[in-house]
Structures are given as C-alpha cells and as structure tokens.
C-alpha atoms as a PDB file:
ATOM      1  CA  MET A   1       0.889  11.679   3.518  1.00  0.00           C
ATOM      2  CA  SER A   2       0.511   8.162   4.752  1.00  0.00           C
ATOM      3  CA  SER A   3      -2.897   6.436   5.249  1.00  0.00           C
ATOM      4  CA  THR A   4      -1.543   4.128   7.926  1.00  0.00           C
ATOM      5  CA  ASN A   5      -1.304   4.714  11.601  1.00  0.00           C
ATOM      6  CA  ASP A   6       2.021   5.942  13.377  1.00  0.00           C
ATOM      7  CA  PRO A   7       3.591   2.553  14.374  1.00  0.00           C
ATOM      8  CA  MET A   8       4.620   4.013  17.722  1.00  0.00           C
ATOM      9  CA  THR A   9       0.991   4.870  18.709  1.00  0.00           C
ATOM     10  CA  ASN A  10      -0.678   1.650  17.752  1.00  0.00           C
ATOM     11  CA  PRO A  11      -1.248  -0.478  20.936  1.00  0.00           C
ATOM     12  CA  ASP A  12      -0.864  -3.711  19.211  1.00  0.00           C
ATOM     13  CA  GLU A  13       2.716  -2.847  17.971  1.00  0.00           C
ATOM     14  CA  ASN A  14       3.842  -1.544  21.366  1.00  0.00           C
ATOM     15  CA  GLU A  15       2.875  -4.784  22.917  1.00  0.00           C
ATOM     16  CA  ALA A  16       4.954  -6.594  20.192  1.00  0.00           C
ATOM     17  CA  LEU A  17       7.854  -4.382  20.988  1.00  0.00           C
ATOM     18  CA  ARG A  18       7.569  -4.929  24.551  1.00  0.00           C
ATOM     19  CA  SER A  19       7.324  -8.978  24.145  1.00  0.00           C
ATOM     20  CA  THR A  20      10.296 -11.024  24.096  1.00  0.00           C
ATOM     21  CA  HIS A  21       8.523 -13.833  22.424  1.00  0.00           C
ATOM     22  CA  VAL A  22       5.323 -14.287  20.126  1.00  0.00           C
ATOM     23  CA  GLU A  23       3.525 -17.427  19.094  1.00  0.00           C
ATOM     24  CA  ILE A  24       2.559 -18.113  15.393  1.00  0.00           C
ATOM     25  CA  ASP A  25       0.676 -21.173  14.411  1.00  0.00           C
ATOM     26  CA  GLY A  26       1.640 -22.967  17.602  1.00  0.00           C
ATOM     27  CA  VAL A  27       5.271 -22.168  17.247  1.00  0.00           C
ATOM     28  CA  ARG A  28       6.933 -19.952  19.907  1.00  0.00           C
ATOM     29  CA  LEU A  29       9.521 -17.346  18.477  1.00  0.00           C
ATOM     30  CA  LYS A  30      12.119 -15.411  20.533  1.00  0.00           C
ATOM     31  CA  LEU A  31      12.301 -11.933  19.004  1.00  0.00           C
ATOM     32  CA  ALA A  32      15.454 -10.059  18.290  1.00  0.00           C
ATOM     33  CA  LYS A  33      16.196  -6.693  20.009  1.00  0.00           C
ATOM     34  CA  PRO A  34      15.788  -3.550  17.972  1.00  0.00           C
ATOM     35  CA  TYR A  35      18.940  -1.404  17.111  1.00  0.00           C
ATOM     36  CA  VAL A  36      19.045   1.825  19.222  1.00  0.00           C
ATOM     37  CA  ALA A  37      21.488   4.572  18.347  1.00  0.00           C
ATOM     38  CA  PRO A  38      21.513   8.306  17.362  1.00  0.00           C
ATOM     39  CA  GLY A  39      20.444   8.567  13.838  1.00  0.00           C
ATOM     40  CA  ARG A  40      21.353  11.899  12.323  1.00  0.00           C
ATOM     41  CA  TRP A  41      21.657  12.267   8.417  1.00  0.00           C
ATOM     42  CA  ILE A  42      23.849  15.274   7.580  1.00  0.00           C
ATOM     43  CA  GLY A  43      23.529  16.981   4.215  1.00  0.00           C
ATOM     44  CA  GLN A  44      22.312  15.428   0.980  1.00  0.00           C
ATOM     45  CA  ALA A  45      18.687  16.067   1.910  1.00  0.00           C
ATOM     46  CA  GLU A  46      17.193  14.935  -1.386  1.00  0.00           C
ATOM     47  CA  ILE A  47      18.387  11.293  -1.150  1.00  0.00           C
ATOM     48  CA  PHE A  48      16.805  11.436   2.475  1.00  0.00           C
ATOM     49  CA  GLN A  49      13.554  12.492   1.099  1.00  0.00           C
ATOM     50  CA  GLN A  50      13.791   9.848  -1.630  1.00  0.00           C
ATOM     51  CA  LEU A  51      14.275   7.202   0.726  1.00  0.00           C
ATOM     52  CA  LEU A  52      11.300   8.273   2.913  1.00  0.00           C
ATOM     53  CA  ALA A  53       8.942   8.505  -0.138  1.00  0.00           C
ATOM     54  CA  CYS A  54       9.740   4.807  -0.753  1.00  0.00           C
ATOM     55  CA  TRP A  55       8.073   4.092   2.494  1.00  0.00           C
ATOM     56  CA  ILE A  56       5.027   6.023   1.973  1.00  0.00           C
ATOM     57  CA  SER A  57       1.639   4.073   1.588  1.00  0.00           C
ATOM     58  CA  LEU A  58      -0.886   6.330  -0.241  1.00  0.00           C
ATOM     59  CA  ASP A  59      -3.854   3.652   0.225  1.00  0.00           C
ATOM     60  CA  GLU A  60      -4.650   0.537   1.656  1.00  0.00           C
ATOM     61  CA  ALA A  61      -4.026  -1.036  -1.795  1.00  0.00           C
ATOM     62  CA  ASP A  62      -0.646   0.763  -2.047  1.00  0.00           C
ATOM     63  CA  LEU A  63       2.361  -1.225  -0.873  1.00  0.00           C
ATOM     64  CA  PRO A  64       5.660   0.435   0.354  1.00  0.00           C
ATOM     65  CA  LEU A  65       8.943   0.083  -1.895  1.00  0.00           C
ATOM     66  CA  THR A  66      12.083  -1.732  -1.099  1.00  0.00           C
ATOM     67  CA  PRO A  67      14.664   0.508  -2.366  1.00  0.00           C
ATOM     68  CA  ARG A  68      18.482  -0.411  -2.636  1.00  0.00           C
ATOM     69  CA  LEU A  69      20.955   2.322  -1.410  1.00  0.00           C
ATOM     70  CA  ILE A  70      24.101   1.891  -3.526  1.00  0.00           C
ATOM     71  CA  GLY A  71      27.495   3.698  -3.087  1.00  0.00           C
ATOM     72  CA  ALA A  72      31.157   3.315  -2.126  1.00  0.00           C
ATOM     73  CA  PRO A  73      31.877   1.749   1.377  1.00  0.00           C
ATOM     74  CA  GLY A  74      31.759   4.369   4.197  1.00  0.00           C
ATOM     75  CA  VAL A  75      29.510   7.163   2.449  1.00  0.00           C
ATOM     76  CA  GLY A  76      26.748   6.605   5.066  1.00  0.00           C
ATOM     77  CA  LYS A  77      24.048   4.316   3.403  1.00  0.00           C
ATOM     78  CA  THR A  78      23.344   2.512   6.589  1.00  0.00           C
ATOM     79  CA  GLN A  79      23.197   5.717   8.581  1.00  0.00           C
ATOM     80  CA  LEU A  80      20.798   7.030   6.048  1.00  0.00           C
ATOM     81  CA  ALA A  81      18.434   4.128   6.701  1.00  0.00           C
ATOM     82  CA  ILE A  82      18.733   4.548  10.524  1.00  0.00           C
ATOM     83  CA  ALA A  83      17.936   8.216  10.253  1.00  0.00           C
ATOM     84  CA  ALA A  84      14.979   7.573   8.054  1.00  0.00           C
ATOM     85  CA  ALA A  85      13.651   5.007  10.484  1.00  0.00           C
ATOM     86  CA  LYS A  86      14.303   7.339  13.410  1.00  0.00           C
ATOM     87  CA  ALA A  87      12.509  10.139  11.370  1.00  0.00           C
ATOM     88  CA  GLN A  88       9.364   7.973  11.109  1.00  0.00           C
ATOM     89  CA  ARG A  89       9.513   6.758  14.700  1.00  0.00           C
ATOM     90  CA  ARG A  90       9.766   3.098  13.594  1.00  0.00           C
ATOM     91  CA  PRO A  91      11.654   0.475  15.555  1.00  0.00           C
ATOM     92  CA  LEU A  92      14.862  -0.352  13.498  1.00  0.00           C
ATOM     93  CA  PHE A  93      16.509  -3.678  12.935  1.00  0.00           C
ATOM     94  CA  ILE A  94      19.752  -4.319  10.918  1.00  0.00           C
ATOM     95  CA  TYR A  95      20.855  -7.538   9.456  1.00  0.00           C
ATOM     96  CA  GLN A  96      24.300  -7.914   8.197  1.00  0.00           C
ATOM     97  CA  CYS A  97      24.576 -10.007   5.073  1.00  0.00           C
ATOM     98  CA  THR A  98      27.461 -12.315   4.146  1.00  0.00           C
ATOM     99  CA  ALA A  99      28.507 -14.577   1.614  1.00  0.00           C
ATOM    100  CA  ASP A 100      27.506 -17.594   3.919  1.00  0.00           C
ATOM    101  CA  THR A 101      24.092 -16.315   5.005  1.00  0.00           C
ATOM    102  CA  ARG A 102      21.613 -19.152   4.886  1.00  0.00           C
ATOM    103  CA  PRO A 103      17.910 -18.719   4.427  1.00  0.00           C
ATOM    104  CA  GLU A 104      17.436 -20.017   8.084  1.00  0.00           C
ATOM    105  CA  ASP A 105      19.768 -17.162   9.387  1.00  0.00           C
ATOM    106  CA  LEU A 106      17.531 -14.640   7.413  1.00  0.00           C
ATOM    107  CA  LEU A 107      14.364 -15.971   8.833  1.00  0.00           C
ATOM    108  CA  VAL A 108      14.071 -18.414  11.782  1.00  0.00           C
ATOM    109  CA  THR A 109      17.044 -20.248  13.556  1.00  0.00           C
ATOM    110  CA  PRO A 110      16.763 -23.258  15.581  1.00  0.00           C
ATOM    111  CA  VAL A 111      18.570 -23.285  18.760  1.00  0.00           C
ATOM    112  CA  LEU A 112      19.301 -25.960  21.329  1.00  0.00           C
ATOM    113  CA  SER A 113      18.047 -24.671  24.788  1.00  0.00           C
ATOM    114  CA  GLN A 114      19.452 -25.555  28.052  1.00  0.00           C
ATOM    115  CA  ASN A 115      16.823 -28.176  28.810  1.00  0.00           C
ATOM    116  CA  GLY A 116      17.321 -29.906  25.549  1.00  0.00           C
ATOM    117  CA  ASN A 117      14.408 -28.670  23.662  1.00  0.00           C
ATOM    118  CA  ILE A 118      14.563 -26.712  20.547  1.00  0.00           C
ATOM    119  CA  ALA A 119      14.030 -23.000  20.675  1.00  0.00           C
ATOM    120  CA  TYR A 120      13.249 -20.843  17.645  1.00  0.00           C
ATOM    121  CA  HIS A 121      14.874 -17.307  17.418  1.00  0.00           C
ATOM    122  CA  ALA A 122      13.437 -14.920  14.926  1.00  0.00           C
ATOM    123  CA  SER A 123      16.029 -13.019  12.980  1.00  0.00           C
ATOM    124  CA  PRO A 124      16.120  -9.194  12.985  1.00  0.00           C
ATOM    125  CA  LEU A 125      14.208  -9.233   9.611  1.00  0.00           C
ATOM    126  CA  VAL A 126      11.263 -11.402  10.905  1.00  0.00           C
ATOM    127  CA  THR A 127      11.056  -9.328  14.064  1.00  0.00           C
ATOM    128  CA  ALA A 128      10.845  -6.332  11.963  1.00  0.00           C
ATOM    129  CA  MET A 129       7.996  -7.996   9.919  1.00  0.00           C
ATOM    130  CA  ILE A 130       6.054  -8.829  13.078  1.00  0.00           C
ATOM    131  CA  CYS A 131       6.613  -5.554  14.970  1.00  0.00           C
ATOM    132  CA  GLY A 132       5.774  -3.389  11.966  1.00  0.00           C
ATOM    133  CA  GLY A 133       9.442  -2.128  11.978  1.00  0.00           C
ATOM    134  CA  VAL A 134      12.268  -1.149   9.595  1.00  0.00           C
ATOM    135  CA  CYS A 135      14.712  -3.855   8.573  1.00  0.00           C
ATOM    136  CA  VAL A 136      17.877  -2.730   6.925  1.00  0.00           C
ATOM    137  CA  LEU A 137      19.680  -5.678   4.855  1.00  0.00           C
ATOM    138  CA  ASP A 138      23.101  -4.252   5.103  1.00  0.00           C
ATOM    139  CA  GLU A 139      25.581  -5.175   2.161  1.00  0.00           C
ATOM    140  CA  GLY A 140      22.824  -7.197   0.686  1.00  0.00           C
ATOM    141  CA  ASN A 141      24.884  -8.020  -2.699  1.00  0.00           C
ATOM    142  CA  ARG A 142      27.271 -10.090  -0.410  1.00  0.00           C
ATOM    143  CA  MET A 143      24.479 -12.715  -0.091  1.00  0.00           C
ATOM    144  CA  ASN A 144      24.019 -15.728  -2.347  1.00  0.00           C
ATOM    145  CA  GLU A 145      20.891 -16.283  -4.496  1.00  0.00           C
ATOM    146  CA  LYS A 146      19.522 -19.231  -2.385  1.00  0.00           C
ATOM    147  CA  SER A 147      19.042 -16.691   0.605  1.00  0.00           C
ATOM    148  CA  TRP A 148      17.589 -13.995  -1.757  1.00  0.00           C
ATOM    149  CA  ALA A 149      15.189 -16.629  -3.115  1.00  0.00           C
ATOM    150  CA  SER A 150      13.688 -17.037   0.458  1.00  0.00           C
ATOM    151  CA  LEU A 151      12.734 -13.427   0.408  1.00  0.00           C
ATOM    152  CA  ALA A 152      11.178 -13.344  -3.088  1.00  0.00           C
ATOM    153  CA  PRO A 153       7.634 -13.532  -1.606  1.00  0.00           C
ATOM    154  CA  LEU A 154       8.308 -10.888   1.139  1.00  0.00           C
ATOM    155  CA  LEU A 155       9.536  -8.252  -1.522  1.00  0.00           C
ATOM    156  CA  ASP A 156       6.447  -8.413  -3.749  1.00  0.00           C
ATOM    157  CA  ASN A 157       2.834  -7.968  -2.988  1.00  0.00           C
ATOM    158  CA  ARG A 158       2.580 -11.314  -1.225  1.00  0.00           C
ATOM    159  CA  ARG A 159       4.471  -9.935   1.909  1.00  0.00           C
ATOM    160  CA  TYR A 160       5.267 -13.121   3.679  1.00  0.00           C
ATOM    161  CA  VAL A 161       8.161 -15.465   4.214  1.00  0.00           C
ATOM    162  CA  GLU A 162       8.071 -19.315   4.866  1.00  0.00           C
ATOM    163  CA  SER A 163      10.347 -20.863   7.501  1.00  0.00           C
ATOM    164  CA  ILE A 164      11.002 -24.499   6.509  1.00  0.00           C
ATOM    165  CA  VAL A 165      12.911 -24.830   9.784  1.00  0.00           C
ATOM    166  CA  ALA A 166       9.924 -23.982  11.891  1.00  0.00           C
ATOM    167  CA  GLY A 167       7.176 -24.925   9.428  1.00  0.00           C
ATOM    168  CA  ILE A 168       5.337 -21.699   9.572  1.00  0.00           C
ATOM    169  CA  THR A 169       4.426 -18.923   7.364  1.00  0.00           C
ATOM    170  CA  ILE A 170       5.017 -15.328   8.592  1.00  0.00           C
ATOM    171  CA  ASP A 171       3.106 -12.348   7.163  1.00  0.00           C
ATOM    172  CA  ALA A 172       4.664  -8.854   7.322  1.00  0.00           C
ATOM    173  CA  HIS A 173       2.778  -6.175   9.369  1.00  0.00           C
ATOM    174  CA  SER A 174       1.200  -3.478   7.331  1.00  0.00           C
ATOM    175  CA  GLU A 175       3.810  -1.039   8.820  1.00  0.00           C
ATOM    176  CA  PHE A 176       6.787  -3.116   7.948  1.00  0.00           C
ATOM    177  CA  ARG A 177       9.415  -1.327   5.763  1.00  0.00           C
ATOM    178  CA  ALA A 178      12.686  -2.490   4.488  1.00  0.00           C
ATOM    179  CA  ALA A 179      15.796  -1.043   2.539  1.00  0.00           C
ATOM    180  CA  VAL A 180      18.964  -2.848   1.122  1.00  0.00           C
ATOM    181  CA  THR A 181      22.377  -1.390   1.173  1.00  0.00           C
ATOM    182  CA  MET A 182      24.945  -2.423  -1.406  1.00  0.00           C
ATOM    183  CA  ASN A 183      28.682  -1.659  -1.775  1.00  0.00           C
ATOM    184  CA  GLN A 184      29.967  -0.949  -5.298  1.00  0.00           C
ATOM    185  CA  ASP A 185      33.136  -3.289  -5.017  1.00  0.00           C
ATOM    186  CA  GLU A 186      34.288  -6.593  -6.414  1.00  0.00           C
ATOM    187  CA  SER A 187      33.663  -8.804  -3.475  1.00  0.00           C
ATOM    188  CA  THR A 188      29.997  -9.072  -4.083  1.00  0.00           C
ATOM    189  CA  PHE A 189      27.564 -11.539  -5.719  1.00  0.00           C
ATOM    190  CA  GLU A 190      25.423 -10.787  -8.765  1.00  0.00           C
ATOM    191  CA  ILE A 191      21.837 -10.625  -7.545  1.00  0.00           C
ATOM    192  CA  PRO A 192      19.297 -12.206  -9.849  1.00  0.00           C
ATOM    193  CA  ASP A 193      17.132 -10.243 -11.921  1.00  0.00           C
ATOM    194  CA  TYR A 194      13.877 -11.392 -10.407  1.00  0.00           C
ATOM    195  CA  ILE A 195      15.137 -10.117  -6.969  1.00  0.00           C
ATOM    196  CA  MET A 196      16.473  -6.845  -8.522  1.00  0.00           C
ATOM    197  CA  SER A 197      13.065  -6.109 -10.100  1.00  0.00           C
ATOM    198  CA  ARG A 198      11.725  -6.226  -6.494  1.00  0.00           C
ATOM    199  CA  LEU A 199      14.327  -3.793  -4.904  1.00  0.00           C
ATOM    200  CA  GLN A 200      13.108  -0.601  -6.487  1.00  0.00           C
ATOM    201  CA  PRO A 201      14.029   2.157  -7.060  1.00  0.00           C
ATOM    202  CA  THR A 202      17.942   2.528  -6.942  1.00  0.00           C
ATOM    203  CA  LEU A 203      19.106   5.394  -4.700  1.00  0.00           C
ATOM    204  CA  PRO A 204      22.744   6.332  -5.200  1.00  0.00           C
ATOM    205  CA  VAL A 205      24.491   7.732  -2.169  1.00  0.00           C
ATOM    206  CA  GLY A 206      27.430   9.810  -3.217  1.00  0.00           C
ATOM    207  CA  PHE A 207      30.227  11.642  -1.410  1.00  0.00           C
ATOM    208  CA  PRO A 208      29.364  14.740   0.660  1.00  0.00           C
ATOM    209  CA  ASN A 209      30.429  18.271  -0.458  1.00  0.00           C
ATOM    210  CA  LYS A 210      33.056  20.198   1.545  1.00  0.00           C
ATOM    211  CA  GLN A 211      30.609  21.743   3.862  1.00  0.00           C
ATOM    212  CA  ASP A 212      28.750  18.669   4.687  1.00  0.00           C
ATOM    213  CA  GLU A 213      31.874  16.589   5.219  1.00  0.00           C
ATOM    214  CA  MET A 214      33.144  18.964   7.572  1.00  0.00           C
ATOM    215  CA  ALA A 215      29.766  18.998   9.522  1.00  0.00           C
ATOM    216  CA  ILE A 216      30.018  15.028   9.471  1.00  0.00           C
ATOM    217  CA  LEU A 217      33.354  15.077  11.055  1.00  0.00           C
ATOM    218  CA  GLN A 218      32.302  17.750  13.618  1.00  0.00           C
ATOM    219  CA  TYR A 219      29.345  15.642  14.659  1.00  0.00           C
ATOM    220  CA  HIS A 220      31.377  12.485  15.112  1.00  0.00           C
ATOM    221  CA  LEU A 221      34.395  14.194  16.654  1.00  0.00           C
ATOM    222  CA  PRO A 222      33.298  17.154  18.351  1.00  0.00           C
ATOM    223  CA  PHE A 223      36.506  17.527  20.400  1.00  0.00           C
ATOM    224  CA  ALA A 224      38.843  17.546  17.397  1.00  0.00           C
ATOM    225  CA  GLU A 225      40.639  20.872  16.699  1.00  0.00           C
ATOM    226  CA  PRO A 226      39.886  22.872  13.622  1.00  0.00           C
ATOM    227  CA  GLU A 227      43.079  22.589  12.048  1.00  0.00           C
ATOM    228  CA  MET A 228      43.066  18.736  12.267  1.00  0.00           C
ATOM    229  CA  LEU A 229      39.493  18.724  10.879  1.00  0.00           C
ATOM    230  CA  ALA A 230      40.440  20.914   8.030  1.00  0.00           C
ATOM    231  CA  MET A 231      43.462  18.724   6.961  1.00  0.00           C
ATOM    232  CA  THR A 232      41.091  15.761   6.824  1.00  0.00           C
ATOM    233  CA  VAL A 233      38.570  17.482   4.904  1.00  0.00           C
ATOM    234  CA  GLU A 234      40.933  18.847   2.389  1.00  0.00           C
ATOM    235  CA  PHE A 235      42.327  15.195   2.046  1.00  0.00           C
ATOM    236  CA  LEU A 236      39.032  13.639   1.426  1.00  0.00           C
ATOM    237  CA  GLN A 237      37.703  16.379  -0.903  1.00  0.00           C
ATOM    238  CA  ARG A 238      40.914  16.009  -2.995  1.00  0.00           C
ATOM    239  CA  SER A 239      40.363  12.271  -3.140  1.00  0.00           C
ATOM    240  CA  HIS A 240      36.836  12.794  -4.245  1.00  0.00           C
ATOM    241  CA  GLN A 241      37.915  14.972  -7.114  1.00  0.00           C
ATOM    242  CA  LEU A 242      40.357  12.408  -8.238  1.00  0.00           C
ATOM    243  CA  LYS A 243      37.587   9.690  -8.122  1.00  0.00           C
ATOM    244  CA  LEU A 244      39.312   7.717  -5.372  1.00  0.00           C
ATOM    245  CA  GLU A 245      36.827   6.174  -2.956  1.00  0.00           C
ATOM    246  CA  PHE A 246      38.378   7.421   0.449  1.00  0.00           C
ATOM    247  CA  SER A 247      35.202   8.039   2.389  1.00  0.00           C
ATOM    248  CA  PRO A 248      33.959  10.010   5.426  1.00  0.00           C
ATOM    249  CA  ARG A 249      34.392   6.880   7.433  1.00  0.00           C
ATOM    250  CA  ASP A 250      37.999   6.779   6.640  1.00  0.00           C
ATOM    251  CA  GLY A 251      38.516  10.516   7.520  1.00  0.00           C
ATOM    252  CA  ILE A 252      36.852   9.748  10.925  1.00  0.00           C
ATOM    253  CA  ASN A 253      39.054   6.830  11.520  1.00  0.00           C
ATOM    254  CA  LEU A 254      42.420   8.458  10.711  1.00  0.00           C
ATOM    255  CA  LEU A 255      41.486  11.656  12.638  1.00  0.00           C
ATOM    256  CA  ARG A 256      40.580   9.477  15.587  1.00  0.00           C
ATOM    257  CA  TYR A 257      43.970   7.689  15.574  1.00  0.00           C
ATOM    258  CA  ALA A 258      45.802  10.988  15.064  1.00  0.00           C
ATOM    259  CA  LEU A 259      44.128  12.540  18.056  1.00  0.00           C
ATOM    260  CA  LYS A 260      44.725   9.506  20.206  1.00  0.00           C
ATOM    261  CA  ARG A 261      48.488   9.747  19.135  1.00  0.00           C
ATOM    262  CA  ILE A 262      48.653  13.434  20.139  1.00  0.00           C
ATOM    263  CA  SER A 263      47.170  12.862  23.398  1.00  0.00           C
ATOM    264  CA  GLN A 264      49.216   9.761  24.462  1.00  0.00           C
ATOM    265  CA  ASN A 265      52.004  11.714  25.910  1.00  0.00           C
ATOM    266  CA  PRO A 266      51.109  15.256  27.013  1.00  0.00           C
ATOM    267  CA  ASP A 267      54.972  15.796  28.168  1.00  0.00           C
ATOM    268  CA  HIS A 268      56.234  15.266  24.799  1.00  0.00           C
ATOM    269  CA  PRO A 269      53.258  15.843  22.548  1.00  0.00           C
ATOM    270  CA  VAL A 270      53.435  14.676  18.839  1.00  0.00           C
ATOM    271  CA  SER A 271      53.392  17.310  16.184  1.00  0.00           C
ATOM    272  CA  ARG A 272      49.821  17.537  14.558  1.00  0.00           C
ATOM    273  CA  ASP A 273      51.219  17.113  11.011  1.00  0.00           C
ATOM    274  CA  ILE A 274      53.337  14.325  12.003  1.00  0.00           C
ATOM    275  CA  ALA A 275      50.779  12.539  13.989  1.00  0.00           C
ATOM    276  CA  TRP A 276      48.224  13.192  10.910  1.00  0.00           C
ATOM    277  CA  GLN A 277      50.683  11.814   8.372  1.00  0.00           C
ATOM    278  CA  GLU A 278      51.237   8.899  10.578  1.00  0.00           C
ATOM    279  CA  ALA A 279      47.457   8.091  10.892  1.00  0.00           C
ATOM    280  CA  LEU A 280      46.946   8.651   7.246  1.00  0.00           C
ATOM    281  CA  GLN A 281      49.567   6.085   6.428  1.00  0.00           C
ATOM    282  CA  SER A 282      48.377   3.654   9.026  1.00  0.00           C
ATOM    283  CA  CYS A 283      44.817   3.831   8.297  1.00  0.00           C
ATOM    284  CA  LEU A 284      44.749   4.064   4.576  1.00  0.00           C
ATOM    285  CA  GLY A 285      48.042   2.792   3.484  1.00  0.00           C
ATOM    286  CA  ASP A 286      51.321   4.177   1.883  1.00  0.00           C
ATOM    287  CA  GLU A 287      49.381   4.717  -1.356  1.00  0.00           C
ATOM    288  CA  ALA A 288      47.205   7.523   0.333  1.00  0.00           C
ATOM    289  CA  LEU A 289      50.389   9.458   0.822  1.00  0.00           C
ATOM    290  CA  ASP A 290      50.346  10.548  -2.955  1.00  0.00           C
ATOM    291  CA  LEU A 291      46.689  10.806  -4.038  1.00  0.00           C
ATOM    292  CA  GLU A 292      47.693  12.118  -7.772  1.00  0.00           C
ATOM    293  CA  GLN A 293      49.977   9.137  -8.170  1.00  0.00           C
ATOM    294  CA  LEU A 294      47.391   6.646  -6.821  1.00  0.00           C
ATOM    295  CA  SER A 295      44.783   8.184  -9.126  1.00  0.00           C
ATOM    296  CA  GLN A 296      47.152   7.656 -12.328  1.00  0.00           C
ATOM    297  CA  ARG A 297      47.892   4.217 -11.142  1.00  0.00           C
ATOM    298  CA  LYS A 298      44.120   3.451 -10.769  1.00  0.00           C
ATOM    299  CA  SER A 299      43.553   4.861 -14.195  1.00  0.00           C
ATOM    300  CA  ARG A 300      46.050   2.643 -15.678  1.00  0.00           C
ATOM    301  CA  THR A 301      44.787  -0.375 -14.090  1.00  0.00           C
ATOM    302  CA  LEU A 302      41.188   0.377 -15.353  1.00  0.00           C
ATOM    303  CA  GLY A 303      42.486   0.845 -18.917  1.00  0.00           C
ATOM    304  CA  GLY A 304      43.569   4.360 -19.034  1.00  0.00           C
ATOM    305  CA  ASP A 305      44.982   5.321 -22.404  1.00  0.00           C
ATOM    306  CA  ALA A 306      46.249   1.814 -23.183  1.00  0.00           C
ATOM    307  CA  VAL A 307      45.509   0.532 -26.647  1.00  0.00           C
ATOM    308  CA  PRO A 308      43.338  -2.462 -26.514  1.00  0.00           C
ATOM    309  CA  LEU A 309      44.917  -5.914 -27.666  1.00  0.00           C
ATOM    310  CA  GLY A 310      43.416  -7.907 -30.296  1.00  0.00           C
ATOM    311  CA  LEU A 311      43.375 -11.676 -30.532  1.00  0.00           C
ATOM    312  CA  ALA A 312      46.340 -11.701 -33.055  1.00  0.00           C
ATOM    313  CA  ASP A 313      48.538  -9.880 -30.249  1.00  0.00           C
ATOM    314  CA  LEU A 314      48.545 -13.005 -28.191  1.00  0.00           C
ATOM    315  CA  PHE A 315      50.189 -14.931 -30.951  1.00  0.00           C
ATOM    316  CA  PHE A 316      52.356 -12.464 -32.953  1.00  0.00           C
ATOM    317  CA  ASP A 317      54.882  -9.640 -32.101  1.00  0.00           C
ATOM    318  CA  PRO A 318      53.679  -6.292 -33.137  1.00  0.00           C
ATOM    319  CA  ASP A 319      56.574  -6.070 -35.785  1.00  0.00           C
ATOM    320  CA  ASP A 320      55.940  -9.659 -36.997  1.00  0.00           C
ATOM    321  CA  PRO A 321      55.418  -9.819 -40.861  1.00  0.00           C
ATOM    322  CA  MET A 322      52.873 -12.325 -40.099  1.00  0.00           C
ATOM    323  CA  HIS A 323      50.700 -10.345 -37.859  1.00  0.00           C
ATOM    324  CA  PRO A 324      47.341  -9.841 -39.457  1.00  0.00           C
ATOM    325  CA  ASP A 325      46.932  -6.240 -38.229  1.00  0.00           C
ATOM    326  CA  ARG A 326      50.526  -5.189 -39.244  1.00  0.00           C
ATOM    327  CA  ASP A 327      50.542  -1.912 -41.334  1.00  0.00           C
ATOM    328  CA  ASP A 328      52.600  -2.740 -44.305  1.00  0.00           C
ATOM    329  CA  ASP A 329      52.477   0.734 -45.912  1.00  0.00           C
ATOM    330  CA  ASP A 330      55.989   1.760 -44.836  1.00  0.00           C
ATOM    331  CA  ASP A 331      57.298  -1.565 -46.038  1.00  0.00           C
ATOM    332  CA  ASP A 332      55.740  -1.045 -49.532  1.00  0.00           C
ATOM    333  CA  GLU A 333      57.278   2.604 -49.994  1.00  0.00           C
ATOM    334  CA  ASP A 334      60.508   1.094 -49.131  1.00  0.00           C
ATOM    335  CA  PHE A 335      60.293  -1.620 -51.753  1.00  0.00           C
ATOM    336  CA  HIS A 336      59.175   0.731 -54.455  1.00  0.00           C
ATOM    337  CA  VAL A 337      61.855   3.340 -53.852  1.00  0.00           C
END
C-alpha cells in the first residue's frame, strides 16, 4: 500500500537509531530513547485500521495524516497508537503534554553539561522526526497555544520545526508519523482552529464491548480468577450503559488491588466479594458503589429535566406579580368569577 520503504530496513534509519547524537547545521543534538513495550490492541479492529490508513503514503507527493484520537481517559488511546507503530515496525516515541509545556520542551532543550558547556537535547518528537519514527503527543489538548504554534509547520506540507534555542531548522524524515491523543474532559485547553485543521481526521475511541473488555482484563491480569474478572467486567459494562466513564484502566486497577488484598494474608484470606468491594471503593470512590444513583446525579448536574431559568428568574420569585413570565390566566379567572 505504501510507496515508502520499510523504516526498519533502511540502513540510514538504522544508523540514526543506533546513534545517541546527531549533528544538524553544526549543532550536536543528543537523541531521546525510543519507547519499548508490548503493543497489543484488543478488539475495535476498525479504529486500528483507520489509524494505520492515516499513515499511508500513496505517492512521493502524498503526505501522511496526523490524526487526533479522542475518548474518555483510560479507553486505550495511547495503547492504540503504540500497537499501530509496532504493527508498522516503526520506532516509537511518546511525549506527555502538560499545561506548562514550552516550545523548547517540545523541540530542543539546552542543558548545562558537567564541563560547563551547553548541550542540546532533542525531544522525543524531534528524535522521531530525525529517525523516521512515530511520535505520540499524549493528551495534546492539555498543551497551550504557544507550544502548538511551534508545531504548525511540522503538521502541514512544510514538515519542519524551527528551534529558536539551538538556532536550527529540523526537517522531518519522510517516514516520520505522528498522532495526538486527547481526553474528553474539562481540564483541557481549547486548541486553536489553525491547529485543529492540521490534526485530521478525528478518530473516536469508544468503550469496548463485553467480550473485548474481558479479553483486555485477561491480557493484563492473566493470573486473575474468572470470578473476579467477571465481576469487574459486569461492573464496567453496567457503567458504560449508564454513560459513566469508568474505563478498562479503572477495572484493571481495582482488580489489581483486590487481588493484592486477597493474597496479603494466606492464613486468613479476605473474602473475594469483600476485597472487590473494598477495591472498588478505594480506587473509584464511594459513588461507584451505586452506579444508578451516580448516573442520576450526573444527569441532574448536566441539566437533566430541570426547567431552564430565564433572566427574569434572577430578579423575581416565580409567584411575584411583577414577574414578566408569570402566567396570569388563573388570576384573571378568579377575578371574573
């Protein structure tokens, strides 16, 4: 499908990966290390194929896309990108975006070396650009506009970044690929339109179905008993039905804690049900003990069936005769009787 060479069989790229430093325009850069970990994606095959399609290059004139993977925290957006990079045998680099990320953090950072000289360290993003790897900008919508602006030329057909700190321009390798994960919550920045137009397409990552969720938990916790796995999956599936955002990551964490509590004292083992309930409460809070009540409370918080208030409601009681929206029909009937 792709007209480009396999990045792991290109001698120049292998040399770049083996190197710890490169020199660009007379400036020596220390490269970041790639992220190495198992990268299996379970279920939701369509979203996996969609991400791989974004990275296809059909022609020398065709550029890869930089998609944004959106979804609730813990659904596996980063794992999806890791698995896609592994499937394409590309070196993977992950940059964790935060609210205080600066442009130099994203690109090249000056570091004072032991001999008093300035050393320049390439970020995971720049290292991926140089090596022809994949960079995942994790939780990209936690990053401010100034940092995003430094990436604008990289995300369009120019495919380069400018490091003001090092005074160099760095071109992206033809095999460089990227993706941005974004959580759907309130503790994020609004990304400017000129950046959003460069992060296309949008790939929503949803919650897995029952069979996939069981497979995910079994993959991460192969030592867990079937009964404990079943309890956790039933809880997660019920939360998905109620539109609550308890994720597979939450299930893995609470099950890990429950299993640790059970194994803590072999002479007096804790009941599985008690350990699971304790883990649920400790990991996800008291509100997770009653999903239906939590769902109703969330619905009321988001508006629910509440009647919206008008401007007049801020100044008048509902029964005040001066209320502009007060219905006077009943009063008129009483007056004419």
